[in-house]
PDB file of C-alpha atoms in Angstrom:
ATOM      1  CA  GLN A   1      -0.201   0.159   0.258  1.00 90.00           C
ATOM      2  CA  VAL A   2       1.461   3.172  -1.018  1.00 92.00           C
ATOM      3  CA  GLN A   3       1.771   5.862   1.506  1.00 95.00           C
ATOM      4  CA  LEU A   4       2.629   9.554   1.699  1.00 97.00           C
ATOM      5  CA  VAL A   5       2.523  11.423   5.098  1.00 97.00           C
ATOM      6  CA  GLU A   6       2.769  15.178   5.371  1.00 97.00           C
ATOM      7  CA  SER A   7       4.290  16.465   8.611  1.00 97.00           C
ATOM      8  CA  GLY A   8       5.490  20.143   9.387  1.00 98.00           C
ATOM      9  CA  GLY A   9       2.899  22.442   8.471  1.00 98.00           C
ATOM     10  CA  ASP A  10       2.970  25.703  10.834  1.00 98.00           C
ATOM     11  CA  SER A  11       2.031  28.859  11.148  1.00 98.00           C
ATOM     12  CA  VAL A  12       4.733  31.721  10.911  1.00 98.00           C
ATOM     13  CA  GLN A  13       5.789  34.728  10.123  1.00 98.00           C
ATOM     14  CA  ASN A  14       6.622  36.588   7.410  1.00 98.00           C
ATOM     15  CA  GLY A  15      10.018  35.899   6.972  1.00 98.00           C
ATOM     16  CA  GLY A  16      10.110  32.474   8.730  1.00 98.00           C
ATOM     17  CA  SER A  17      11.617  29.185   7.807  1.00 98.00           C
ATOM     18  CA  LEU A  18       9.640  25.689   8.146  1.00 98.00           C
ATOM     19  CA  ARG A  19      10.671  22.322   7.095  1.00 98.00           C
ATOM     20  CA  LEU A  20       8.383  19.915   5.830  1.00 98.00           C
ATOM     21  CA  SER A  21       8.192  16.250   6.109  1.00 98.00           C
ATOM     22  CA  CYS A  22       7.087  13.082   3.758  1.00 97.00           C
ATOM     23  CA  THR A  23       7.649   9.806   4.776  1.00 96.00           C
ATOM     24  CA  ALA A  24       7.467   7.621   1.366  1.00 95.00           C
ATOM     25  CA  SER A  25       6.204   3.772   1.383  1.00 92.00           C
ATOM     26  CA  GLY A  26       5.232   1.048  -0.768  1.00 91.00           C
ATOM     27  CA  PHE A  27       6.577   1.864  -3.701  1.00 86.00           C
ATOM     28  CA  THR A  28      10.118   1.748  -4.976  1.00 83.00           C
ATOM     29  CA  VAL A  29      11.774   5.806  -4.283  1.00 86.00           C
ATOM     30  CA  SER A  30      14.934   5.091  -6.072  1.00 85.00           C
ATOM     31  CA  SER A  31      13.352   5.698  -9.489  1.00 88.00           C
ATOM     32  CA  ALA A  32      10.787   8.248  -8.935  1.00 93.00           C
ATOM     33  CA  TYR A  33       9.147  12.130  -9.159  1.00 96.00           C
ATOM     34  CA  ILE A  34       9.060  12.996  -6.052  1.00 96.00           C
ATOM     35  CA  GLY A  35       8.437  15.897  -4.576  1.00 95.00           C
ATOM     36  CA  TRP A  36       5.383  19.133  -3.690  1.00 98.00           C
ATOM     37  CA  PHE A  37       2.575  21.328  -4.570  1.00 98.00           C
ATOM     38  CA  ARG A  38       0.429  23.805  -2.927  1.00 98.00           C
ATOM     39  CA  GLN A  39      -2.934  24.971  -2.722  1.00 98.00           C
ATOM     40  CA  ALA A  40      -3.814  27.987  -1.783  1.00 97.00           C
ATOM     41  CA  PRO A  41      -7.792  28.731  -1.988  1.00 93.00           C
ATOM     42  CA  GLY A  42      -9.255  30.045  -5.118  1.00 95.00           C
ATOM     43  CA  LYS A  43      -5.768  29.230  -6.859  1.00 96.00           C
ATOM     44  CA  GLU A  44      -4.733  26.080  -8.668  1.00 96.00           C
ATOM     45  CA  ARG A  45      -2.439  23.435  -7.380  1.00 97.00           C
ATOM     46  CA  GLU A  46       1.196  24.153  -8.415  1.00 97.00           C
ATOM     47  CA  GLY A  47       4.331  22.717  -8.221  1.00 98.00           C
ATOM     48  CA  VAL A  48       6.824  24.065  -6.144  1.00 98.00           C
ATOM     49  CA  ALA A  49       9.688  21.300  -5.937  1.00 98.00           C
ATOM     50  CA  ILE A  50      10.680  18.435  -7.690  1.00 98.00           C
ATOM     51  CA  LEU A  51      13.290  15.476  -6.690  1.00 96.00           C
ATOM     52  CA  TRP A  52      14.190  12.610  -9.558  1.00 95.00           C
ATOM     53  CA  THR A  53      15.560  10.701  -7.527  1.00 91.00           C
ATOM     54  CA  GLY A  54      17.040   8.263 -10.056  1.00 88.00           C
ATOM     55  CA  GLY A  55      19.873  10.684 -10.794  1.00 84.00           C
ATOM     56  CA  SER A  56      18.936  13.380  -7.824  1.00 80.00           C
ATOM     57  CA  ARG A  57      18.324  16.346 -10.115  1.00 93.00           C
ATOM     58  CA  THR A  58      15.880  18.298  -8.499  1.00 97.00           C
ATOM     59  CA  TYR A  59      13.202  21.513 -10.112  1.00 97.00           C
ATOM     60  CA  TYR A  60      12.254  24.108  -8.344  1.00 98.00           C
ATOM     61  CA  ALA A  61       9.431  26.637  -9.209  1.00 98.00           C
ATOM     62  CA  ASP A  62      10.107  30.612 -10.073  1.00 98.00           C
ATOM     63  CA  SER A  63       8.567  31.420  -7.141  1.00 97.00           C
ATOM     64  CA  VAL A  64      10.786  29.759  -4.614  1.00 98.00           C
ATOM     65  CA  LYS A  65      14.135  29.302  -6.043  1.00 98.00           C
ATOM     66  CA  GLY A  66      16.556  30.231  -3.578  1.00 98.00           C
ATOM     67  CA  ARG A  67      14.423  30.170  -0.571  1.00 98.00           C
ATOM     68  CA  PHE A  68      12.903  26.315  -1.033  1.00 98.00           C
ATOM     69  CA  THR A  69      14.946  23.013  -0.705  1.00 98.00           C
ATOM     70  CA  ILE A  70      14.055  19.746  -1.767  1.00 98.00           C
ATOM     71  CA  SER A  71      16.191  16.799  -0.123  1.00 96.00           C
ATOM     72  CA  GLN A  72      16.341  13.269   0.323  1.00 95.00           C
ATOM     73  CA  ASP A  73      17.055  11.374   3.597  1.00 92.00           C
ATOM     74  CA  ASN A  74      18.052   8.239   1.813  1.00 76.00           C
ATOM     75  CA  ASP A  75      17.706   5.478   4.547  1.00 79.00           C
ATOM     76  CA  LYS A  76      14.713   6.594   5.803  1.00 79.00           C
ATOM     77  CA  ASN A  77      12.468   7.348   2.188  1.00 92.00           C
ATOM     78  CA  ILE A  78      12.047  10.904   3.902  1.00 96.00           C
ATOM     79  CA  PHE A  79      11.994  13.666   1.742  1.00 97.00           C
ATOM     80  CA  TYR A  80      12.016  17.653   2.599  1.00 98.00           C
ATOM     81  CA  LEU A  81      11.075  20.575   2.195  1.00 98.00           C
ATOM     82  CA  GLN A  82      13.534  23.139   3.620  1.00 98.00           C
ATOM     83  CA  MET A  83      11.466  26.904   3.581  1.00 98.00           C
ATOM     84  CA  ASN A  84      13.635  29.972   4.485  1.00 98.00           C
ATOM     85  CA  ASN A  85      12.269  33.669   3.572  1.00 98.00           C
ATOM     86  CA  LEU A  86       8.766  32.529   4.126  1.00 98.00           C
ATOM     87  CA  THR A  87       6.037  35.044   2.747  1.00 98.00           C
ATOM     88  CA  PRO A  88       2.374  35.749   2.980  1.00 97.00           C
ATOM     89  CA  GLU A  89       2.084  34.353  -0.802  1.00 97.00           C
ATOM     90  CA  ASP A  90       3.228  31.101   0.825  1.00 98.00           C
ATOM     91  CA  THR A  91       0.606  30.670   2.518  1.00 98.00           C
ATOM     92  CA  ALA A  92      -1.029  27.108   0.743  1.00 98.00           C
ATOM     93  CA  MET A  93      -1.766  23.931   1.399  1.00 98.00           C
ATOM     94  CA  TYR A  94       1.058  21.559   0.535  1.00 98.00           C
ATOM     95  CA  TYR A  95       1.540  18.103  -0.860  1.00 98.00           C
ATOM     96  CA  CYS A  96       3.898  15.601  -1.026  1.00 98.00           C
ATOM     97  CA  ALA A  97       3.282  13.610  -3.829  1.00 98.00           C
ATOM     98  CA  ALA A  98       4.963  10.781  -6.092  1.00 97.00           C
ATOM     99  CA  ASP A  99       5.059   9.489  -9.897  1.00 95.00           C
ATOM    100  CA  ASP A 100       7.322   6.288 -10.090  1.00 92.00           C
ATOM    101  CA  LYS A 101       5.584   5.664 -13.694  1.00 90.00           C
ATOM    102  CA  SER A 102       6.561   8.018 -15.946  1.00 87.00           C
ATOM    103  CA  PRO A 103      10.068   8.157 -17.895  1.00 84.00           C
ATOM    104  CA  ILE A 104      12.153  11.351 -18.458  1.00 87.00           C
ATOM    105  CA  LYS A 105      10.885  15.136 -17.863  1.00 92.00           C
ATOM    106  CA  THR A 106      11.125  18.362 -18.316  1.00 94.00           C
ATOM    107  CA  ALA A 107      11.527  20.495 -15.530  1.00 94.00           C
ATOM    108  CA  THR A 108       7.712  22.105 -16.281  1.00 95.00           C
ATOM    109  CA  GLN A 109       6.638  18.438 -16.412  1.00 96.00           C
ATOM    110  CA  ALA A 110       8.161  17.308 -13.384  1.00 96.00           C
ATOM    111  CA  LEU A 111       6.337  20.966 -11.610  1.00 97.00           C
ATOM    112  CA  SER A 112       2.738  19.565 -13.282  1.00 97.00           C
ATOM    113  CA  ASP A 113       0.924  17.300 -11.540  1.00 95.00           C
ATOM    114  CA  ARG A 114      -0.144  15.031 -14.483  1.00 94.00           C
ATOM    115  CA  GLY A 115       1.282  11.913 -14.069  1.00 93.00           C
ATOM    116  CA  TYR A 116       1.876  11.948 -10.230  1.00 96.00           C
ATOM    117  CA  ASP A 117      -0.508   8.848  -8.938  1.00 94.00           C
ATOM    118  CA  TYR A 118       0.793   9.001  -5.430  1.00 96.00           C
ATOM    119  CA  TRP A 119      -0.606  11.864  -2.978  1.00 98.00           C
ATOM    120  CA  GLY A 120      -0.354  13.015   0.790  1.00 98.00           C
ATOM    121  CA  GLN A 121      -3.234  14.545   2.417  1.00 97.00           C
ATOM    122  CA  GLY A 122      -2.122  17.464   3.129  1.00 98.00           C
ATOM    123  CA  THR A 123      -0.185  19.989   5.411  1.00 98.00           C
ATOM    124  CA  GLN A 124      -0.904  23.902   6.553  1.00 98.00           C
ATOM    125  CA  VAL A 125       1.438  26.469   6.289  1.00 98.00           C
ATOM    126  CA  THR A 126       0.522  29.767   6.698  1.00 98.00           C
ATOM    127  CA  VAL A 127       2.596  32.904   7.098  1.00 98.00           C
ATOM    128  CA  THR A 128       1.024  35.730   8.510  1.00 98.00           C
ATOM    129  CA  SER A 129       2.577  39.455   7.760  1.00 94.00           C
TER     130      SER A 129
END
């Protein structure tokens, strides 16, 4: 049974930091696109940061480059999203997702939610001004 379990969401002030965690199980994580999407009220879901575990390639949305970092704890199949210098525009529900079937993706494809068959339940991030 595939499971993606997120944690780490919280309410922080403008300029603060948070680290989200996603624990993956039930599928082969060594060759998959795994990462984070977010959805704010009234907005479409958007890709934030994706890791291609087959070659450790990473992809980031322009809005988070230089502030967010995705990483993996190989021993524990845990994926992290370190978020620094948060702003109110980062307020959203953050979801962990995985795609273990797609072939090589472009950056645009990796950050699109198409092809991601596995999703976590989400964790809320709120940034107050």
